[in-house]
Short mmCIF file of C-alpha atoms in Angstrom, two decimals:
data_model
loop_
_atom_site.label_atom_id
_atom_site.label_comp_id
_atom_site.label_asym_id
_atom_site.label_seq_id
_atom_site.Cartn_x
_atom_site.Cartn_y
_atom_site.Cartn_z
CA MET A 1 -22.72 7.21 18.51
CA ALA A 2 -22.53 4.04 16.41
CA ASN A 3 -25.54 3.43 14.24
CA PRO A 4 -25.14 0.28 12.06
CA GLN A 5 -27.61 0.16 9.18
CA PRO A 6 -29.56 -3.08 8.52
CA ASP A 7 -29.13 -2.74 4.76
CA GLN A 8 -25.34 -2.81 5.07
CA PHE A 9 -24.26 -6.38 5.76
CA THR A 10 -21.82 -9.14 4.80
CA LYS A 11 -23.44 -12.20 3.27
CA VAL A 12 -22.19 -15.29 5.11
CA SER A 13 -24.03 -18.60 4.94
CA ASN A 14 -25.74 -19.89 8.08
CA GLU A 15 -23.88 -23.18 7.64
CA LEU A 16 -20.51 -21.45 8.05
CA LEU A 17 -21.77 -19.51 11.07
CA GLU A 18 -22.82 -22.79 12.63
CA GLN A 19 -19.73 -24.83 11.76
CA VAL A 20 -16.88 -22.38 12.44
CA PRO A 21 -17.56 -22.14 16.23
CA LYS A 22 -17.26 -25.95 16.46
CA PHE A 23 -13.55 -25.84 15.56
CA LYS A 24 -10.87 -25.04 18.08
CA LEU A 25 -9.86 -21.65 16.75
CA ASN A 26 -8.49 -19.06 19.14
CA GLY A 27 -9.78 -15.51 19.44
CA THR A 28 -7.06 -13.98 17.25
CA GLN A 29 -7.77 -16.47 14.44
CA LEU A 30 -11.51 -15.74 14.61
CA ARG A 31 -10.84 -12.00 14.38
CA ILE A 32 -8.71 -12.56 11.28
CA ILE A 33 -11.45 -14.67 9.72
CA LEU A 34 -14.04 -11.96 10.37
CA ILE A 35 -11.92 -9.37 8.55
CA ILE A 36 -11.38 -11.74 5.62
CA TRP A 37 -15.16 -12.27 5.42
CA ARG A 38 -15.75 -8.53 5.60
CA TYR A 39 -13.41 -7.61 2.74
CA SER A 40 -14.21 -10.59 0.49
CA TYR A 41 -17.84 -11.67 1.04
CA GLY A 42 -18.69 -8.13 2.12
CA PHE A 43 -17.74 -6.90 -1.36
CA GLY A 44 -19.32 -9.81 -3.19
CA LYS A 45 -15.95 -11.50 -3.83
CA LYS A 46 -14.40 -14.85 -2.93
CA ASP A 47 -10.99 -13.37 -2.09
CA ALA A 48 -9.36 -10.10 -1.12
CA GLU A 49 -6.00 -8.34 -1.41
CA LEU A 50 -5.01 -7.93 2.24
CA SER A 51 -1.56 -6.89 3.42
CA ILE A 52 -0.18 -7.68 6.86
CA SER A 53 -0.25 -3.98 7.74
CA PHE A 54 -3.91 -3.68 6.77
CA LEU A 55 -4.92 -6.81 8.72
CA ALA A 56 -3.00 -5.62 11.77
CA LYS A 57 -4.76 -2.27 11.67
CA ALA A 58 -8.20 -3.77 11.00
CA THR A 59 -7.95 -6.29 13.84
CA ASP A 60 -5.86 -4.16 16.21
CA ILE A 61 -3.45 -7.08 16.58
CA ILE A 62 0.33 -6.58 16.69
CA LYS A 63 2.05 -7.75 13.52
CA ARG A 64 4.14 -10.50 15.13
CA GLN A 65 1.05 -12.16 16.65
CA LEU A 66 -1.04 -11.64 13.51
CA ILE A 67 1.58 -13.21 11.24
CA ARG A 68 1.90 -16.22 13.55
CA GLU A 69 -1.85 -16.86 13.72
CA LEU A 70 -2.46 -16.17 10.02
CA SER A 71 0.31 -18.66 9.19
CA LYS A 72 -1.45 -21.26 11.34
CA LEU A 73 -4.75 -20.63 9.54
CA ILE A 74 -3.02 -21.11 6.20
CA GLU A 75 -1.31 -24.27 7.42
CA MET A 76 -4.67 -25.63 8.61
CA ASN A 77 -6.16 -24.82 5.18
CA VAL A 78 -8.73 -22.55 6.80
CA VAL A 79 -7.30 -19.65 4.82
CA GLN A 80 -5.86 -20.14 1.33
CA VAL A 81 -3.35 -18.02 -0.57
CA VAL A 82 -4.67 -17.23 -4.04
CA SER A 83 -1.54 -15.36 -5.18
CA GLU A 84 1.62 -14.16 -3.45
CA GLN A 85 2.54 -10.50 -3.30
CA THR A 86 4.20 -9.05 -6.40
CA GLY A 87 5.81 -5.63 -6.42
CA THR A 88 3.38 -3.16 -4.89
CA ARG A 89 0.50 -5.67 -4.93
CA SER A 90 -0.26 -7.33 -1.61
CA ARG A 91 -0.96 -11.03 -1.20
CA ILE A 92 -4.48 -12.19 -2.16
CA ILE A 93 -6.09 -14.60 0.30
CA GLN A 94 -9.49 -16.25 0.73
CA PHE A 95 -11.45 -18.13 3.37
CA ASN A 96 -11.76 -21.86 2.58
CA LYS A 97 -15.46 -22.56 3.11
CA ASP A 98 -14.93 -26.31 2.55
CA TYR A 99 -14.50 -26.97 6.29
CA ASP A 100 -14.24 -30.73 5.68
CA SER A 101 -10.84 -30.10 4.12
CA TRP A 102 -9.49 -28.22 7.12
CA ARG A 103 -6.51 -29.95 8.72
CA LEU A 104 -7.39 -30.30 12.38
CA LEU A 105 -4.00 -31.56 13.51
CA GLU A 106 -2.35 -29.22 15.97
CA VAL A 107 -0.07 -26.83 14.16
CA THR A 108 3.53 -26.80 15.30
CA LYS A 109 4.55 -23.83 17.35
CA LYS A 110 7.30 -22.87 14.93
CA THR A 111 5.32 -21.89 11.85
CA SER A 112 7.04 -20.41 8.86
CA LEU A 113 6.47 -16.72 8.44
CA PRO A 114 5.30 -15.33 5.08
CA GLU A 115 7.53 -13.05 3.07
CA LEU A 116 6.80 -9.46 4.04
CA SER A 117 6.79 -6.28 1.99
CA ARG A 118 8.26 -3.04 3.24
CA GLY A 119 6.34 -1.80 6.28
CA ASP A 120 5.43 -5.37 7.35
CA GLU A 121 8.66 -6.14 9.21
CA LEU A 122 8.57 -8.09 12.45
CA ASP A 123 9.43 -6.50 15.74
CA THR A 124 13.13 -6.42 16.49
CA PRO A 125 14.41 -9.68 18.09
CA PRO A 126 15.62 -9.39 21.68
CA MET A 127 19.04 -7.87 22.13
CA SER A 128 21.89 -9.96 23.42
CA LYS A 129 23.17 -9.53 26.97
CA LYS A 130 25.88 -7.19 25.70
CA THR A 131 24.74 -3.60 25.77
CA PRO A 132 25.08 -1.44 22.64
CA LEU A 133 27.85 0.48 24.44
CA ASP A 134 29.86 -2.68 25.09
CA ALA A 135 29.36 -3.88 21.55
CA SER A 136 30.35 -0.51 20.06
CA ARG A 137 33.75 -0.85 21.75
CA GLY A 138 34.47 -3.78 19.46
CA VAL A 139 34.34 -6.59 21.97
CA GLY A 140 34.68 -9.55 19.61
CA LEU A 141 32.51 -7.99 16.89
CA ASP A 142 33.57 -7.85 13.25
CA THR A 143 32.52 -5.10 10.84
CA GLN A 144 29.49 -6.97 9.53
CA LYS A 145 28.14 -7.59 13.02
CA ARG A 146 28.66 -3.93 13.93
CA LYS A 147 26.62 -2.83 10.91
CA SER A 148 23.89 -5.27 11.87
CA LEU A 149 23.91 -3.91 15.43
CA LYS A 150 23.55 -0.34 14.17
CA LYS A 151 20.53 -1.37 12.10
CA THR A 152 19.02 -3.09 15.14
CA ILE A 153 19.52 -0.02 17.32
CA LYS A 154 17.96 2.21 14.67
CA LYS A 155 15.02 -0.19 14.37
CA GLU A 156 14.53 -0.14 18.13
CA GLU A 157 14.44 3.65 18.10
CA ILE A 158 11.62 3.49 15.53
CA ASN A 159 9.69 0.85 17.47
CA ASP A 160 9.98 2.90 20.64
CA MET A 161 8.19 5.84 19.00
CA SER A 162 4.93 6.54 20.78
CA ILE A 163 1.80 6.57 18.65
CA PRO A 164 0.02 9.95 18.87
CA SER A 165 -3.40 9.97 20.49
CA GLU A 166 -6.27 8.81 18.25
CA LYS A 167 -3.88 7.86 15.45
CA VAL A 168 -3.06 4.49 13.88
CA LYS A 169 0.39 3.27 12.92
CA PHE A 170 0.87 2.90 9.16
CA HIS A 171 4.11 1.05 8.37
CA ASP A 172 6.80 1.86 10.95
CA THR A 173 6.96 5.65 11.15
CA VAL A 174 3.73 7.06 9.66
CA PHE A 175 0.73 7.92 11.85
CA LEU A 176 -2.76 8.94 10.69
CA THR A 177 -6.25 8.87 12.08
CA ILE A 178 -8.71 6.55 10.34
CA GLU A 179 -10.67 9.64 9.22
CA GLN A 180 -7.54 11.20 7.66
CA TYR A 181 -6.67 7.98 5.85
CA GLU A 182 -10.19 7.52 4.49
CA LYS A 183 -10.38 11.16 3.34
CA LEU A 184 -7.04 10.83 1.52
CA CYS A 185 -8.23 7.64 -0.19
CA ASN A 186 -11.47 9.28 -1.24
CA GLU A 187 -9.63 12.24 -2.76
CA PHE A 188 -6.63 10.55 -4.37
CA GLY A 189 -7.37 6.79 -4.46
CA LYS A 190 -6.19 4.05 -2.11
CA THR A 191 -3.28 2.90 -4.31
CA LYS A 192 -1.80 6.38 -4.59
CA VAL A 193 -2.17 7.02 -0.85
CA ASP A 194 -0.66 3.66 0.16
CA ASN A 195 2.32 4.18 -2.19
CA THR A 196 2.90 7.68 -0.78
CA ILE A 197 2.68 6.39 2.81
CA GLU A 198 5.29 3.78 1.92
CA ALA A 199 7.51 6.46 0.35
CA LEU A 200 7.19 8.66 3.46
CA ASP A 201 8.00 5.71 5.72
CA GLU A 202 11.10 4.91 3.66
CA TRP A 203 12.21 8.55 3.78
CA GLN A 204 11.73 8.83 7.53
CA THR A 205 13.40 5.47 8.22
CA ASN A 206 16.63 6.95 6.81
CA LYS A 207 16.31 10.00 9.08
CA LYS A 208 16.68 10.51 12.80
CA PRO A 209 13.36 10.55 14.71
CA ASN A 210 13.72 14.28 15.43
CA GLN A 211 13.94 14.91 11.68
CA HIS A 212 10.63 13.24 10.89
CA LYS A 213 7.69 15.20 9.51
CA LYS A 214 5.42 16.61 12.20
CA ASP A 215 2.13 16.39 10.27
CA HIS A 216 2.02 13.17 8.25
CA ASN A 217 -1.43 13.87 6.84
CA LYS A 218 -0.31 17.24 5.45
CA THR A 219 2.96 15.79 4.12
CA ILE A 220 1.20 12.98 2.25
CA ARG A 221 -1.27 15.45 0.79
CA VAL A 222 1.51 17.83 -0.36
CA TRP A 223 3.57 15.00 -1.89
CA ILE A 224 0.58 13.63 -3.82
CA LYS A 225 -0.34 17.08 -5.15
CA LYS A 226 3.24 17.65 -6.31
CA ASP A 227 3.15 14.37 -8.21
CA LEU A 228 -0.17 15.30 -9.78
CA ASP A 229 1.18 18.75 -10.77
CA LYS A 230 4.18 17.14 -12.45
CA TYR A 231 1.93 14.73 -14.31
CA GLN A 232 -0.43 17.50 -15.45
CA SER A 233 2.52 19.65 -16.51
CA SER A 234 3.98 16.85 -18.64
CA LEU A 235 0.51 16.15 -20.06
CA LYS A 236 0.07 19.82 -20.93
CA SER A 237 3.43 19.92 -22.68
CA LYS A 238 2.44 16.90 -24.74
CA GLN A 239 -0.86 18.53 -25.69
CA GLN A 240 0.96 21.70 -26.71
CA ARG A 241 3.28 19.73 -28.98
CA ASN A 242 0.30 17.96 -30.55
CA THR A 243 -1.43 21.32 -31.13
CA GLU A 244 1.67 22.80 -32.80
CA GLU A 245 1.99 19.78 -35.07
CA MET A 246 -1.67 20.02 -36.04
CA ASN A 247 -1.27 23.74 -36.83
CA ILE A 248 1.64 22.97 -39.19
CA LEU A 249 -0.36 20.22 -40.91
CA ASN A 250 -3.36 22.54 -41.29
CA GLN A 251 -1.08 25.20 -42.78
CA PHE A 252 0.27 22.73 -45.33
CA TYR A 253 -3.30 21.69 -46.16
CA GLU A 254 -4.42 25.32 -46.66
CA GLU A 255 -1.44 26.14 -48.87
CA GLY A 256 -2.01 23.07 -51.01
CA ALA A 257 -5.69 23.90 -51.40
CA ALA A 258 -4.84 27.51 -52.38
CA ARG A 259 -2.42 26.36 -55.08
CA GLU A 260 -4.98 24.00 -56.56
CA THR A 261 -7.53 26.84 -56.64
CA ASP A 262 -5.15 29.37 -58.33
CA GLY A 263 -3.67 26.85 -60.72
CA ASP A 264 -0.38 28.76 -60.98
CA ARG A 265 1.24 27.22 -57.89
CA LYS A 266 1.37 30.67 -56.23
CA LEU A 267 -0.11 31.52 -52.87
CA PRO A 268 -2.64 34.35 -52.72
CA GLY A 269 -1.43 37.37 -50.74
CA ASN A 270 2.05 38.02 -49.49
CA ASP A 271 2.25 36.30 -46.11
CA LYS A 272 5.95 35.95 -45.33
CA ASN A 273 5.28 34.10 -42.10
CA ARG A 274 3.80 31.08 -43.88
CA LEU A 275 5.95 28.02 -44.44
CA SER A 276 6.69 27.26 -48.08
CA LEU A 277 5.33 23.93 -49.31
CA PHE A 278 8.18 23.60 -51.83
#
């Protein structure tokens, strides 16, 4: 049973709460704005790093529709892009609280779509009237078009995959429950988990659906632990090398000190295993 706590809240000014409903924003746009408020103002920040995949999951809106409506919000200057995505970093966006600067002109239906990272691809465009079987027979198709068709067919197979009960779609081929995702993030960190999910999605995209991993939560956990074991092993090897070097330096220091004490440049005892200083 849900039990929201009164001491856990997102600080939004009353002025914004009064002004935003006066603008002609559709339901999808308002849902996007609420999530932006939650992950920016809710964490005491002006902006937030929010990927298309994350927004789609948080709002339960399909990516194609979310991208279209988010693009309109950006074009209307309701939402502003602070920095574009770079490498593994998602795009940083913020809500423009200066509502007087919002452009109220109707946005054209054909809005430009933002550049997407892996896992944020649009749904496959509708197939032509020719069936894959007809096209595969080479009816007027050159090699490049055939390759494109094969990619489209493969993409359709992925999109047709049914999402398991109580699980959320991460990227194209990875499914986890919200509880599993949050537990992984708590144990290994969100960045590590998101990178591993992306790696699993890339691996499964190059495989047939019947070759995909059965338990994605277990697979992600195993892959992360293997990476950590490799890192710890390499760190241990480095520490061992440092210890050996320090032992040699200490031996040189002890031998030098012994010679200074004897004054005859001879080591006390007859330890053959010691390294000679000269």
